[in-house]
Structures are given as structure tokens and as C-alpha cells.
Amino acid sequence: VNEEVFGIWFLIGAALVFFMQCGFAMVEAGFTRAKNAGNIIMKNLMDFCIGTVVFILLGFSLLMAEDYVLGIFGVPNLKIFTDFSGFIENNASSFVFNLVFCATAATIVSGAMAERTKFSAYCVYSAVISLFVYPIEAGWVWNPQGWLYNLGFIDFAGSAAIHTVGGIAALVGAIILGPRIGKYTKDPKTGKTKVHAILGHSIPLGALGVFILWFG
């Protein structure tokens, strides 16, 4: 009974985290210009669509496999394909829970690179972070054989494995891409740099998204 209750609680938590995707989409679409709203929403959607496929293929095995190499990464066993019923019986709630967190880590980055990333390039990034980056580093924390887990490391609500990793990836992306075109210009007479506000097209939408993220 305790395991069933724990599994149900896992799935309720997963549903709340999944709902955060709506919050991210609203925040990012509301705080960008109207012409780019469709682009940013599609990027958020692709984080989950692409992330789900690669997480099934390899990501979950790297994260939670029983055969774990030196506390660093799991050995893919592909039981989701070879023993689907057994996999669902033993891993269903854990799989869904980690899947939504994987998508969250990927989505954090899209806002930092909004309005200056090609859609195709973003899809490649989304696949890479969901296939390798998140599963490996999250396994250090949440797999009982992970090296950080065995050092007694405790990650409260994904502060390290999700938010810190997503934030660092976002910072790296923003540094590589630089500011949006027109954000900074130089006055030809004085040589001083001028900062120009690039306003979002819907502050209420962005505010609603912030509320959803807070609630989730």
C-alpha cells in the first residue's frame, strides 16, 4: 500500500511539474515581441516532444539504470523495449516523474535565448540536453549509486539537478548568442552605448505564466 501511495504521489507531483510547461510558454511568449510568440511557444513544445523520445531511447537508462558505472552513468538496458510490462510495473511513476523534470531543465534555456535562436538549432540543443546532459548529471544525485548521492548530497526540489544545470546552460547560451539585435547601440557622436527597451507584447500573459510557475 505504501508503494502504491508513493507512486500516486509521484504522479501527482509529475502532473504539477508538467503544468509548469504552460507557465514557461506564457512567460516567454508574453515577454517577447508578438512576431516571435509562435516561435518561442514551438520551442517549448519541442522540449517535451523531442525530450520524451530521446529520454525513452536512452536518457532514462543513463539516469536510473541498476548497472551504474563508477557512480557516473548508467548502462542502457532498453527494458522499455524488451520487457515493457515489467518496465511499467517497476518504473512507471519514476519514469514519468523524471521525464517532466528533464523537460523542465531543457525549457529553462529557451527564455534566455529568446528571439535570437534558429528553431532547428534549438531542436538540436533540446535533444542533446535531454539525451545526455540531464540524465547523466541527475543520476549523480538521484540514482542510489550516483557519486553525489553516496556523498550524502541532497537536492531539494531539483535546485541543483534541474534549475542550476538549466540556468548554467541558459547563461552559456546567452553569452554565446549575445544580446538581441537593437538592444544596444553606440551614439556616433559621443561613443556612448545606448540601451533600448525591447518590450514584451503581453504583460498580463507573462504575469499569468509567473503565477503558474509559482503554483507548480
Backbone as ProteinMPNN parsed JSONL, in Angstrom:
{"seq_chain_A": "VNEEVFGIWFLIGAALVFFMQCGFAMVEAGFTRAKNAGNIIMKNLMDFCIGTVVFILLGFSLLMAEDYVLGIFGVPNLKIFTDFSGFIENNASSFVFNLVFCATAATIVSGAMAERTKFSAYCVYSAVISLFVYPIEAGWVWNPQGWLYNLGFIDFAGSAAIHTVGGIAALVGAIILGPRIGKYTKDPKTGKTKVHAILGHSIPLGALGVFILWFG", "coords_chain_A": {"N_chain_A": [[0.832, -1.206, 0.0], [1.916, 1.225, 0.813], [3.824, 1.626, -1.186], [2.159, 1.955, -3.382], [0.794, 4.298, -2.695], [2.966, 6.015, -2.609], [3.717, 5.934, -5.3], [1.467, 7.093, -6.51], [1.606, 9.649, -5.408], [3.983, 10.475, -6.566], [3.163, 10.663, -9.253], [1.232, 12.678, -9.083], [2.859, 14.824, -8.359], [4.401, 14.877, -10.695], [2.466, 15.647, -12.564], [1.945, 18.266, -11.743], [4.453, 19.454, -12.196], [4.618, 19.071, -14.938], [2.597, 20.794, -15.74], [3.871, 23.164, -15.391], [5.092, 23.662, -17.78], [3.231, 25.039, -19.277], [3.279, 27.455, -17.912], [5.927, 28.343, -18.423], [5.742, 28.689, -21.217], [3.826, 30.752, -21.37], [5.085, 32.861, -19.96], [7.422, 33.286, -21.515], [6.367, 33.778, -24.076], [4.757, 36.002, -23.549], [6.612, 37.937, -22.75], [8.127, 38.4, -24.972], [8.371, 39.814, -28.307], [5.437, 40.165, -30.364], [5.733, 39.08, -32.935], [7.466, 37.001, -32.569], [6.245, 35.209, -30.931], [4.967, 32.788, -31.687], [7.19, 31.273, -32.431], [8.631, 30.959, -30.007], [6.814, 29.547, -28.449], [6.613, 27.154, -29.878], [9.186, 26.195, -29.498], [9.142, 25.598, -26.772], [7.258, 23.561, -26.855], [8.625, 21.652, -28.372], [10.645, 20.948, -26.619], [9.409, 19.143, -24.915], [8.335, 17.266, -26.713], [10.563, 16.326, -28.291], [12.265, 15.742, -26.176], [10.907, 13.687, -24.804], [11.056, 11.496, -26.589], [13.886, 10.998, -26.862], [14.509, 10.59, -24.213], [13.154, 8.247, -23.649], [14.495, 6.51, -25.406], [17.202, 6.495, -24.503], [17.879, 8.247, -22.362], [16.567, 7.748, -19.797], [17.682, 5.306, -19.004], [20.403, 5.994, -18.723], [20.111, 7.588, -16.532], [18.739, 6.18, -14.367], [19.525, 3.484, -14.339], [20.142, 0.162, -13.105], [22.601, -1.013, -13.397], [25.364, 0.687, -12.898], [28.016, 2.77, -13.741], [30.893, 3.395, -12.048], [29.624, 5.293, -10.477], [28.874, 7.314, -12.166], [27.447, 7.123, -14.675], [24.611, 5.37, -16.056], [24.214, 2.045, -17.434], [22.714, 1.453, -20.437], [19.818, -0.53, -20.598], [17.586, -0.954, -22.044], [15.082, -1.99, -21.316], [12.559, -0.994, -21.566], [11.85, -1.561, -24.099], [12.384, -4.298, -24.458], [11.169, -5.591, -22.324], [8.474, -4.541, -21.732], [6.119, -4.62, -20.101], [7.146, -5.388, -17.614], [8.853, -3.24, -17.178], [7.052, -1.068, -16.958], [5.641, -1.872, -14.693], [7.585, -1.7, -12.69], [8.809, 0.789, -12.989], [7.163, 2.898, -13.824], [6.024, 5.269, -12.508], [8.367, 6.549, -11.646], [9.652, 6.94, -14.09], [7.909, 8.746, -15.47], [7.953, 10.9, -13.697], [10.674, 11.691, -13.729], [10.878, 12.293, -16.418], [9.302, 14.638, -16.82], [10.762, 16.418, -15.316], [13.13, 16.426, -16.729], [12.303, 17.659, -19.112], [11.694, 20.151, -18.043], [14.209, 21.134, -17.238], [15.334, 21.48, -19.758], [13.637, 23.424, -20.869], [14.056, 25.75, -19.407], [16.139, 27.045, -20.617], [15.241, 28.165, -23.014], [14.013, 30.677, -22.707], [16.148, 32.36, -22.05], [17.477, 32.536, -24.415], [15.747, 33.677, -26.142], [14.259, 34.946, -29.121], [16.529, 35.005, -30.685], [17.524, 32.637, -31.694], [17.781, 30.044, -34.019], [15.125, 27.904, -35.008], [15.665, 25.231, -35.75], [18.262, 24.856, -34.765], [17.765, 25.117, -32.063], [16.227, 22.845, -31.586], [18.137, 20.844, -31.873], [19.781, 21.415, -29.661], [17.869, 20.889, -27.616], [17.48, 18.131, -27.901], [20.04, 17.168, -27.237], [20.491, 17.982, -24.523], [18.457, 16.585, -23.264], [19.016, 13.975, -23.893], [21.669, 13.354, -23.055], [22.91, 15.278, -21.21], [21.159, 16.147, -18.983], [20.213, 13.511, -18.037], [22.642, 12.231, -17.208], [23.902, 13.968, -15.273], [21.811, 14.253, -13.423], [21.523, 11.67, -12.546], [23.735, 11.398, -10.887], [22.805, 12.524, -8.599], [20.256, 11.42, -7.974], [20.167, 8.678, -8.524], [20.63, 5.8, -6.596], [23.193, 4.813, -6.739], [24.72, 6.872, -7.593], [27.502, 9.162, -7.544], [27.395, 11.602, -6.115], [25.091, 11.17, -4.628], [25.952, 9.16, -2.908], [27.712, 10.549, -1.402], [26.13, 11.825, 0.301], [24.713, 13.938, -0.663], [21.967, 16.112, -0.971], [19.321, 17.042, -2.945], [17.112, 19.544, -3.005], [13.988, 19.661, -4.303], [14.962, 19.685, -6.908], [16.801, 21.746, -7.161], [19.532, 21.78, -7.779], [20.042, 19.694, -9.732], [18.196, 20.312, -11.71], [17.347, 23.166, -11.878], [19.762, 24.615, -11.447], [21.488, 23.445, -13.368], [19.994, 23.891, -15.732], [19.969, 26.685, -15.605], [22.716, 27.332, -15.819], [23.244, 26.329, -18.384], [21.577, 28.05, -19.79], [22.842, 30.497, -19.289], [25.309, 30.098, -20.569], [24.406, 29.813, -23.217], [23.268, 32.365, -23.63], [25.519, 34.003, -23.423], [27.045, 33.118, -25.6], [25.351, 33.743, -27.762], [24.85, 36.47, -27.438], [23.42, 39.828, -27.005], [20.013, 40.74, -28.012], [19.371, 41.876, -31.341], [19.586, 45.308, -31.771], [19.291, 45.924, -29.135], [21.429, 47.19, -27.853], [23.074, 50.127, -28.842], [25.551, 52.275, -30.316], [26.209, 55.668, -29.784], [27.1, 57.688, -32.383], [28.281, 60.167, -32.118], [29.029, 60.707, -29.417], [30.024, 58.287, -28.648], [29.04, 56.76, -26.652], [27.29, 53.985, -25.203], [23.998, 53.126, -25.894], [21.071, 51.964, -24.329], [18.315, 50.118, -25.306], [14.929, 49.548, -24.711], [13.268, 46.498, -25.203], [10.244, 45.617, -25.508], [7.893, 43.252, -24.165], [4.975, 41.731, -25.668], [2.691, 41.145, -24.256], [2.074, 41.707, -21.185], [0.177, 40.871, -19.174], [-0.181, 38.148, -19.918], [2.378, 37.147, -19.497], [2.555, 37.595, -16.726], [0.56, 35.862, -15.784], [1.727, 33.471, -16.477], [3.935, 33.494, -14.748], [2.606, 33.211, -12.3], [1.571, 30.594, -12.607], [3.956, 29.13, -12.69], [4.905, 29.648, -10.121], [2.878, 28.404, -8.644], [3.184, 25.785, -9.511]], "CA_chain_A": [[0.0, 0.0, 0.0], [2.792, 2.386, 0.883], [4.424, 1.819, -2.502], [1.127, 2.488, -4.267], [0.585, 5.697, -2.313], [4.153, 6.747, -3.037], [3.65, 6.058, -6.75], [0.429, 8.079, -6.83], [2.151, 10.966, -5.062], [4.957, 10.75, -7.62], [2.446, 11.06, -10.461], [0.63, 13.984, -8.823], [3.959, 15.782, -8.487], [4.768, 14.951, -12.109], [1.433, 16.43, -13.247], [2.161, 19.678, -11.404], [5.659, 19.906, -12.898], [4.258, 19.138, -16.355], [1.789, 22.005, -15.915], [4.798, 24.298, -15.44], [5.409, 23.951, -19.177], [2.305, 26.11, -19.678], [3.796, 28.687, -17.321], [7.097, 28.771, -19.193], [5.285, 29.162, -22.525], [3.158, 32.042, -21.19], [6.086, 33.864, -19.58], [8.324, 33.582, -22.624], [5.602, 34.388, -25.164], [4.302, 37.323, -23.121], [7.722, 38.878, -22.606], [8.79, 38.61, -26.253], [7.542, 40.548, -29.258], [4.353, 39.357, -30.937], [6.185, 38.371, -34.136], [8.248, 35.827, -32.182], [5.488, 34.415, -29.954], [4.786, 31.437, -32.208], [8.487, 30.601, -32.405], [9.015, 30.594, -28.642], [5.892, 28.509, -27.983], [7.003, 25.903, -30.527], [10.408, 25.715, -28.845], [8.713, 24.969, -25.523], [6.605, 22.304, -27.204], [9.642, 20.708, -28.824], [11.375, 20.446, -25.454], [8.74, 17.95, -24.41], [8.183, 16.275, -27.782], [11.87, 15.718, -28.568], [12.793, 15.218, -24.921], [10.256, 12.411, -24.493], [11.586, 10.443, -27.47], [15.272, 10.653, -26.529], [14.534, 10.091, -22.838], [12.751, 6.844, -23.756], [15.529, 5.75, -26.104], [18.472, 6.363, -23.788], [18.046, 9.104, -21.194], [16.164, 7.157, -18.519], [18.664, 4.281, -18.659], [21.589, 6.679, -18.209], [19.769, 8.211, -15.249], [18.288, 5.317, -13.274], [19.854, 2.078, -14.555], [20.699, -0.561, -11.961], [24.037, -1.165, -13.7], [25.851, 2.063, -12.901], [29.472, 2.716, -13.897], [31.722, 4.283, -11.227], [28.799, 6.361, -9.92], [28.83, 8.428, -13.124], [26.35, 6.977, -15.634], [24.016, 4.044, -16.121], [24.377, 1.253, -18.653], [21.379, 1.271, -21.027], [19.355, -1.919, -20.684], [16.499, -0.949, -23.027], [13.975, -2.838, -20.874], [11.29, -0.431, -22.004], [11.547, -2.19, -25.388], [12.468, -5.761, -24.382], [10.27, -6.086, -21.272], [7.671, -3.345, -21.478], [5.218, -4.795, -18.955], [7.962, -5.352, -16.403], [9.357, -1.878, -17.017], [5.953, -0.248, -16.469], [5.318, -2.296, -13.338], [8.623, -1.311, -11.739], [9.408, 2.106, -13.209], [6.247, 3.837, -14.476], [5.937, 6.566, -11.833], [9.698, 7.16, -11.67], [9.923, 7.38, -15.458], [7.125, 9.95, -15.768], [8.44, 11.963, -12.817], [11.959, 12.179, -14.24], [10.672, 12.847, -17.755], [8.838, 16.027, -16.758], [11.874, 17.225, -14.819], [14.06, 16.559, -17.849], [11.744, 18.694, -19.99], [11.804, 21.441, -17.348], [15.606, 21.58, -17.343], [15.548, 21.942, -21.13], [12.823, 24.611, -21.164], [14.632, 26.917, -18.738], [17.106, 27.703, -21.506], [14.632, 28.829, -24.169], [13.767, 32.081, -22.409], [17.41, 33.107, -22.063], [17.933, 32.681, -25.803], [14.566, 34.058, -26.914], [14.292, 35.896, -30.243], [17.8, 35.033, -31.41], [17.964, 31.264, -31.937], [17.052, 29.339, -35.071], [14.309, 26.816, -34.491], [16.355, 23.955, -35.975], [19.389, 24.779, -33.832], [17.221, 24.9, -30.725], [15.805, 21.449, -31.511], [19.348, 20.06, -31.64], [20.116, 21.615, -28.247], [16.874, 20.213, -26.792], [17.763, 16.7, -27.957], [21.306, 16.878, -26.55], [20.355, 18.114, -23.073], [17.545, 15.548, -22.787], [19.598, 12.661, -24.163], [22.908, 13.125, -22.322], [23.295, 16.199, -20.139], [20.328, 15.99, -17.792], [20.215, 12.165, -17.456], [23.898, 11.872, -16.539], [24.14, 14.725, -14.045], [20.744, 13.981, -12.464], [21.817, 10.359, -11.985], [24.676, 11.56, -9.783], [22.069, 12.99, -7.425], [19.043, 10.665, -7.654], [20.376, 7.238, -8.585], [21.277, 5.379, -5.348], [24.608, 4.517, -6.963], [25.387, 8.086, -8.054], [28.604, 9.531, -6.646], [26.934, 12.641, -5.199], [24.13, 10.526, -3.724], [26.696, 8.416, -1.903], [28.396, 11.516, -0.532], [25.101, 12.398, 1.162], [24.169, 15.154, -1.272], [20.506, 16.162, -1.045], [18.844, 18.084, -3.866], [15.745, 19.9, -2.644], [13.094, 20.053, -5.402], [15.674, 19.853, -8.17], [17.522, 23.023, -7.195], [20.828, 21.591, -8.436], [19.984, 18.858, -10.93], [17.318, 20.904, -12.726], [17.398, 24.62, -12.024], [21.145, 25.089, -11.605], [22.0, 22.986, -14.663], [19.3, 24.658, -16.757], [20.422, 28.077, -15.526], [24.078, 27.425, -16.368], [23.115, 26.167, -19.835], [20.994, 29.289, -20.296], [23.884, 31.536, -19.239], [26.27, 29.815, -21.647], [23.745, 30.139, -24.471], [23.111, 33.817, -23.746], [26.851, 34.577, -23.667], [27.439, 32.783, -26.976], [24.494, 34.448, -28.725], [24.908, 37.913, -27.253], [22.114, 40.484, -26.852], [19.158, 40.83, -29.177], [19.715, 42.952, -32.278], [18.925, 46.564, -31.445], [19.243, 46.146, -27.681], [22.46, 48.181, -27.535], [23.657, 50.843, -29.977], [26.527, 53.307, -29.936], [25.994, 57.019, -30.301], [28.275, 58.005, -33.212], [28.898, 61.437, -31.702], [29.652, 60.616, -28.085], [30.639, 56.974, -28.465], [28.42, 56.083, -25.512], [26.357, 52.914, -25.538], [22.609, 53.361, -25.505], [20.285, 50.766, -24.064], [16.958, 50.268, -25.807], [13.98, 48.573, -24.175], [12.539, 45.659, -26.159], [9.122, 45.261, -24.647], [7.052, 42.118, -24.485], [3.707, 42.158, -26.268], [1.545, 40.866, -23.384], [2.488, 41.597, -19.787], [-0.755, 40.002, -18.426], [0.111, 36.749, -20.226], [3.602, 36.827, -18.774], [2.252, 37.55, -15.288], [-0.176, 34.631, -15.555], [2.721, 32.403, -16.528], [4.702, 33.53, -13.492], [1.748, 32.644, -11.263], [1.518, 29.157, -12.802], [5.253, 28.596, -12.272], [4.929, 29.711, -8.655], [1.951, 27.402, -8.131], [3.744, 24.477, -9.783]], "C_chain_A": [[0.865, 1.253, 0.0], [3.432, 2.685, -0.461], [3.406, 2.408, -3.477], [0.869, 3.963, -3.975], [1.753, 6.554, -2.777], [4.135, 6.973, -4.543], [2.62, 7.083, -7.188], [0.919, 9.49, -6.54], [3.187, 11.414, -6.088], [4.253, 11.305, -8.856], [1.745, 12.401, -10.292], [1.694, 15.081, -8.945], [4.376, 15.966, -9.929], [3.769, 15.794, -12.884], [1.609, 17.919, -12.985], [3.381, 20.245, -12.135], [5.381, 20.021, -14.392], [3.465, 20.414, -16.65], [2.667, 23.253, -15.963], [5.187, 24.644, -16.87], [4.489, 25.048, -19.722], [2.795, 27.449, -19.157], [4.985, 29.222, -18.087], [6.671, 29.353, -20.539], [4.646, 30.539, -22.413], [4.158, 33.15, -20.856], [6.915, 34.279, -20.795], [7.595, 34.231, -23.798], [5.167, 35.803, -24.797], [5.398, 38.362, -23.083], [8.582, 39.009, -23.86], [7.844, 39.363, -27.186], [6.558, 39.602, -29.955], [4.825, 38.528, -32.13], [6.951, 37.093, -33.807], [7.501, 34.901, -31.222], [5.309, 32.967, -30.414], [6.068, 30.626, -32.139], [8.826, 30.113, -31.004], [8.097, 29.516, -28.085], [6.247, 27.161, -28.604], [8.273, 25.328, -29.919], [10.073, 25.02, -27.523], [8.05, 23.617, -25.801], [7.62, 21.246, -27.612], [10.47, 20.16, -27.675], [10.737, 19.17, -24.928], [8.624, 16.876, -25.48], [9.502, 15.547, -28.067], [12.415, 15.055, -27.315], [12.2, 13.868, -24.563], [10.855, 11.266, -25.302], [12.988, 10.036, -27.04], [15.393, 10.135, -25.098], [14.105, 8.628, -22.797], [13.886, 6.012, -24.349], [16.752, 5.491, -25.231], [18.51, 7.079, -22.444], [17.715, 8.448, -19.866], [17.141, 6.082, -18.068], [19.942, 4.907, -18.112], [21.355, 7.211, -16.807], [19.565, 7.195, -14.134], [18.617, 3.838, -13.449], [20.429, 1.444, -13.286], [22.191, -0.803, -12.15], [24.624, 0.222, -13.894], [27.377, 2.045, -12.849], [30.148, 3.809, -13.069], [30.94, 5.462, -10.645], [28.59, 7.525, -10.862], [27.678, 8.307, -14.119], [25.868, 5.528, -15.657], [24.287, 3.365, -17.447], [22.993, 0.991, -19.23], [20.995, -0.207, -21.127], [18.179, -2.08, -21.637], [15.324, -1.852, -22.634], [12.616, -2.293, -21.292], [10.868, -1.033, -23.346], [11.499, -3.716, -25.273], [11.526, -6.364, -23.349], [9.362, -4.946, -20.831], [6.78, -3.49, -20.246], [5.982, -4.751, -17.636], [8.487, -3.957, -16.119], [8.279, -0.983, -16.425], [5.629, -0.587, -15.019], [6.312, -1.749, -12.309], [9.054, 0.148, -11.834], [8.455, 3.19, -13.687], [6.25, 5.208, -13.819], [7.276, 7.288, -11.85], [10.032, 7.7, -13.052], [9.205, 8.685, -15.766], [7.644, 11.134, -14.96], [9.741, 12.553, -13.356], [11.838, 12.777, -15.632], [10.251, 14.315, -17.696], [9.925, 16.939, -16.207], [12.918, 17.443, -15.904], [13.598, 17.662, -18.796], [11.848, 20.072, -19.364], [13.214, 21.996, -17.444], [15.898, 22.123, -18.736], [14.851, 23.266, -21.39], [13.37, 25.876, -20.525], [15.49, 27.732, -19.704], [16.436, 28.543, -22.583], [14.382, 30.312, -23.917], [15.018, 32.928, -22.48], [17.91, 33.363, -23.477], [16.803, 33.112, -26.723], [14.887, 35.093, -27.985], [15.635, 35.946, -30.971], [18.392, 33.633, -31.609], [17.126, 30.647, -33.052], [16.307, 28.148, -34.474], [15.029, 25.472, -34.617], [17.519, 23.778, -35.002], [18.895, 24.512, -32.413], [16.776, 23.452, -30.554], [17.001, 20.529, -31.258], [19.773, 20.182, -30.174], [19.178, 20.821, -27.346], [17.127, 18.708, -26.753], [19.003, 16.345, -27.148], [21.145, 16.939, -25.038], [19.451, 17.023, -22.503], [18.122, 14.141, -22.939], [20.795, 12.364, -23.271], [23.046, 13.969, -21.049], [22.465, 15.984, -18.875], [20.378, 14.57, -17.22], [21.493, 11.827, -16.693], [24.058, 12.631, -15.235], [23.047, 14.485, -12.999], [20.938, 12.614, -11.811], [22.806, 10.437, -10.838], [23.95, 11.856, -8.468], [20.98, 12.002, -6.999], [19.161, 9.161, -7.824], [21.108, 6.817, -7.306], [22.752, 5.028, -5.492], [25.392, 5.739, -7.433], [26.423, 8.578, -7.054], [28.205, 10.653, -5.685], [25.941, 12.072, -4.183], [24.867, 9.837, -2.578], [27.563, 9.303, -1.019], [27.414, 12.179, 0.427], [24.485, 13.668, 0.625], [22.647, 15.063, -1.368], [20.098, 17.341, -1.925], [17.385, 18.373, -3.546], [14.992, 20.405, -3.864], [13.835, 20.35, -6.707], [16.479, 21.132, -8.283], [18.858, 22.914, -7.918], [20.671, 20.878, -9.768], [19.162, 19.48, -12.053], [17.592, 22.39, -12.914], [18.815, 25.149, -12.208], [21.705, 24.699, -12.965], [21.327, 23.746, -15.807], [19.752, 26.106, -16.782], [21.807, 28.267, -16.109], [24.041, 27.282, -17.889], [22.538, 27.429, -20.471], [22.015, 30.413, -20.339], [24.894, 31.346, -20.366], [25.672, 30.188, -23.004], [23.621, 31.632, -24.691], [24.445, 34.495, -24.04], [27.283, 34.336, -25.111], [26.651, 33.608, -27.992], [24.627, 35.965, -28.633], [23.519, 38.512, -27.153], [21.304, 40.469, -28.137], [19.559, 42.021, -30.05], [18.904, 44.196, -31.936], [18.851, 46.86, -29.962], [20.241, 47.232, -27.28], [22.958, 48.817, -28.833], [24.634, 51.896, -29.46], [26.167, 54.626, -30.582], [27.232, 57.427, -31.093], [28.99, 59.288, -32.782], [29.663, 61.295, -30.392], [30.373, 59.294, -27.859], [30.048, 56.194, -27.303], [27.421, 55.028, -26.005], [24.961, 53.247, -25.015], [21.881, 52.026, -25.333], [18.847, 51.018, -24.491], [16.062, 49.168, -25.24], [13.31, 47.816, -25.321], [11.397, 45.035, -25.368], [8.386, 44.013, -25.132], [5.693, 42.59, -24.976], [2.51, 41.922, -25.355], [2.018, 40.632, -21.953], [1.503, 40.754, -18.973], [-0.5, 38.51, -18.672], [1.36, 36.294, -19.487], [3.369, 36.701, -17.282], [1.488, 36.28, -14.924], [0.775, 33.425, -15.563], [3.564, 32.331, -15.285], [3.901, 32.908, -12.354], [1.693, 31.122, -11.375], [2.821, 28.505, -12.359], [5.376, 28.602, -10.744], [4.058, 28.613, -8.063], [2.52, 26.001, -8.324], [4.953, 24.174, -8.919]], "O_chain_A": [[0.588, 2.216, -0.715], [3.572, 3.847, -0.844], [3.748, 3.257, -4.3], [0.741, 4.774, -4.891], [1.568, 7.666, -3.27], [4.487, 8.052, -5.021], [2.857, 7.852, -8.119], [0.682, 10.412, -7.32], [3.256, 12.592, -6.436], [4.693, 12.298, -9.435], [1.665, 13.182, -11.24], [1.46, 16.125, -9.553], [4.673, 17.083, -10.352], [4.155, 16.568, -13.76], [1.445, 18.739, -13.888], [3.349, 21.371, -12.63], [5.85, 20.954, -15.043], [3.65, 21.036, -17.696], [2.262, 24.28, -16.509], [5.567, 25.78, -17.154], [4.911, 25.881, -20.524], [2.738, 28.458, -19.861], [5.055, 30.417, -18.375], [7.182, 30.393, -20.956], [4.887, 31.404, -23.254], [4.083, 34.248, -21.409], [7.088, 35.467, -21.068], [8.134, 35.129, -24.444], [5.204, 36.703, -25.637], [5.153, 39.539, -23.351], [9.635, 39.645, -23.83], [6.662, 39.527, -26.885], [6.817, 38.409, -30.11], [4.372, 37.399, -32.318], [7.076, 36.205, -34.651], [8.066, 33.915, -30.75], [5.478, 32.034, -29.629], [6.042, 29.435, -31.828], [9.263, 28.975, -30.833], [8.546, 28.657, -27.326], [6.188, 26.135, -27.928], [8.424, 24.109, -29.833], [10.649, 23.983, -27.196], [8.26, 22.652, -25.067], [7.491, 20.079, -27.241], [10.95, 19.029, -27.744], [11.433, 18.231, -24.543], [8.797, 15.694, -25.185], [9.554, 14.317, -28.084], [12.958, 13.952, -27.37], [12.91, 12.992, -24.069], [11.128, 10.194, -24.763], [13.256, 8.847, -26.868], [16.278, 9.332, -24.8], [14.632, 7.851, -22.0], [14.197, 4.933, -23.846], [17.282, 4.379, -25.223], [19.106, 6.578, -21.49], [18.479, 8.565, -18.908], [17.407, 5.954, -16.873], [20.507, 4.405, -17.141], [22.276, 7.278, -15.993], [20.157, 7.331, -13.063], [18.029, 3.005, -12.759], [21.11, 2.102, -12.5], [22.955, -0.8, -11.185], [24.41, 0.857, -14.926], [27.961, 1.373, -11.999], [29.995, 4.997, -13.351], [31.519, 6.508, -10.353], [28.18, 8.604, -10.437], [26.996, 9.297, -14.382], [26.605, 4.598, -15.327], [24.556, 4.019, -18.454], [22.17, 0.36, -18.568], [21.742, -1.023, -21.665], [17.813, -3.198, -21.999], [14.65, -2.412, -23.499], [11.638, -3.037, -21.365], [9.687, -1.024, -23.695], [10.669, -4.359, -25.917], [11.126, -7.521, -23.477], [9.464, -4.45, -19.709], [6.699, -2.569, -19.433], [5.523, -4.153, -16.663], [8.56, -3.535, -14.965], [8.547, -0.222, -15.495], [5.373, 0.305, -14.211], [5.929, -1.382, -11.198], [9.602, 0.695, -10.877], [8.896, 4.312, -13.937], [6.456, 6.213, -14.498], [7.324, 8.502, -12.047], [10.617, 8.775, -13.183], [9.817, 9.628, -16.266], [7.761, 12.243, -15.481], [9.891, 13.772, -13.431], [12.605, 13.669, -15.994], [10.783, 15.144, -18.435], [10.006, 18.107, -16.588], [13.519, 18.514, -15.991], [14.394, 18.495, -19.229], [12.067, 21.058, -20.068], [13.402, 23.185, -17.701], [16.622, 23.107, -18.884], [15.406, 24.138, -22.058], [13.166, 26.969, -21.053], [15.553, 28.958, -19.611], [17.007, 29.54, -23.025], [14.527, 31.121, -24.833], [14.971, 34.078, -22.915], [18.678, 34.297, -23.711], [16.884, 32.938, -27.939], [15.691, 36.0, -27.77], [15.856, 36.837, -31.791], [19.61, 33.469, -31.683], [15.898, 30.723, -33.024], [16.795, 27.481, -33.562], [15.003, 24.666, -33.687], [17.736, 22.686, -34.477], [19.525, 23.774, -31.656], [16.937, 22.888, -29.472], [16.892, 19.552, -30.516], [20.087, 19.184, -29.525], [19.629, 20.153, -26.415], [17.004, 18.081, -25.701], [19.018, 15.332, -26.449], [21.612, 16.043, -24.335], [19.659, 16.581, -21.373], [17.756, 13.229, -22.197], [20.932, 11.244, -22.777], [23.27, 13.441, -19.96], [23.012, 15.674, -17.817], [20.571, 14.424, -16.013], [21.429, 11.198, -15.636], [24.322, 12.025, -14.197], [23.333, 14.512, -11.802], [20.561, 12.419, -10.656], [22.735, 9.635, -9.907], [24.41, 11.494, -7.385], [20.793, 11.767, -5.805], [18.32, 8.428, -7.305], [22.121, 7.427, -6.962], [23.479, 4.952, -4.501], [26.601, 5.651, -7.65], [26.24, 8.426, -5.847], [28.646, 10.647, -4.535], [25.957, 12.454, -3.012], [24.453, 9.922, -1.421], [28.087, 8.85, -0.001], [27.806, 12.993, 1.263], [23.813, 14.397, 1.355], [22.109, 14.044, -1.802], [20.482, 18.483, -1.677], [16.518, 17.535, -3.79], [15.321, 21.462, -4.403], [13.387, 21.168, -7.51], [16.807, 21.559, -9.389], [19.274, 23.853, -8.597], [21.105, 21.379, -10.805], [19.41, 19.201, -13.227], [18.018, 22.818, -13.987], [19.045, 26.033, -13.034], [22.325, 25.519, -13.643], [21.996, 24.193, -16.738], [19.903, 26.693, -17.853], [22.057, 29.245, -16.814], [24.721, 28.02, -18.602], [22.956, 27.831, -21.557], [22.061, 31.187, -21.295], [25.286, 32.304, -21.032], [26.339, 30.8, -23.838], [23.838, 32.121, -25.799], [24.5, 35.45, -24.815], [27.818, 35.23, -25.766], [27.215, 34.11, -28.965], [24.527, 36.661, -29.643], [22.531, 37.78, -27.212], [21.838, 40.217, -29.218], [20.028, 43.042, -29.548], [17.679, 44.137, -31.825], [18.398, 47.934, -29.567], [19.928, 48.095, -26.459], [23.23, 48.116, -29.808], [24.545, 52.342, -28.316], [25.86, 54.693, -31.772], [28.319, 57.506, -30.521], [30.176, 59.463, -33.06], [30.814, 61.72, -30.286], [31.232, 59.192, -26.983], [30.502, 55.09, -26.999], [26.805, 55.164, -27.062], [24.781, 53.599, -23.849], [22.072, 51.091, -26.11], [18.234, 52.007, -24.09], [16.413, 47.99, -25.289], [12.845, 48.42, -26.287], [11.578, 44.049, -24.653], [8.275, 43.756, -26.331], [5.304, 43.73, -24.724], [1.423, 42.431, -25.627], [2.322, 39.506, -21.561], [1.952, 39.972, -18.135], [-0.591, 37.702, -17.747], [1.4, 35.201, -18.923], [3.918, 35.807, -16.638], [1.736, 35.686, -13.875], [0.638, 32.496, -14.767], [3.881, 31.242, -14.806], [4.448, 32.165, -11.538], [1.761, 30.427, -10.362], [2.804, 27.45, -11.724], [5.897, 27.654, -10.157], [4.447, 27.964, -7.093], [2.382, 25.135, -7.46], [5.541, 23.099, -9.034]]}, "name": "protein", "num_of_chains": 1, "seq": "VNEEVFGIWFLIGAALVFFMQCGFAMVEAGFTRAKNAGNIIMKNLMDFCIGTVVFILLGFSLLMAEDYVLGIFGVPNLKIFTDFSGFIENNASSFVFNLVFCATAATIVSGAMAERTKFSAYCVYSAVISLFVYPIEAGWVWNPQGWLYNLGFIDFAGSAAIHTVGGIAALVGAIILGPRIGKYTKDPKTGKTKVHAILGHSIPLGALGVFILWFG"}
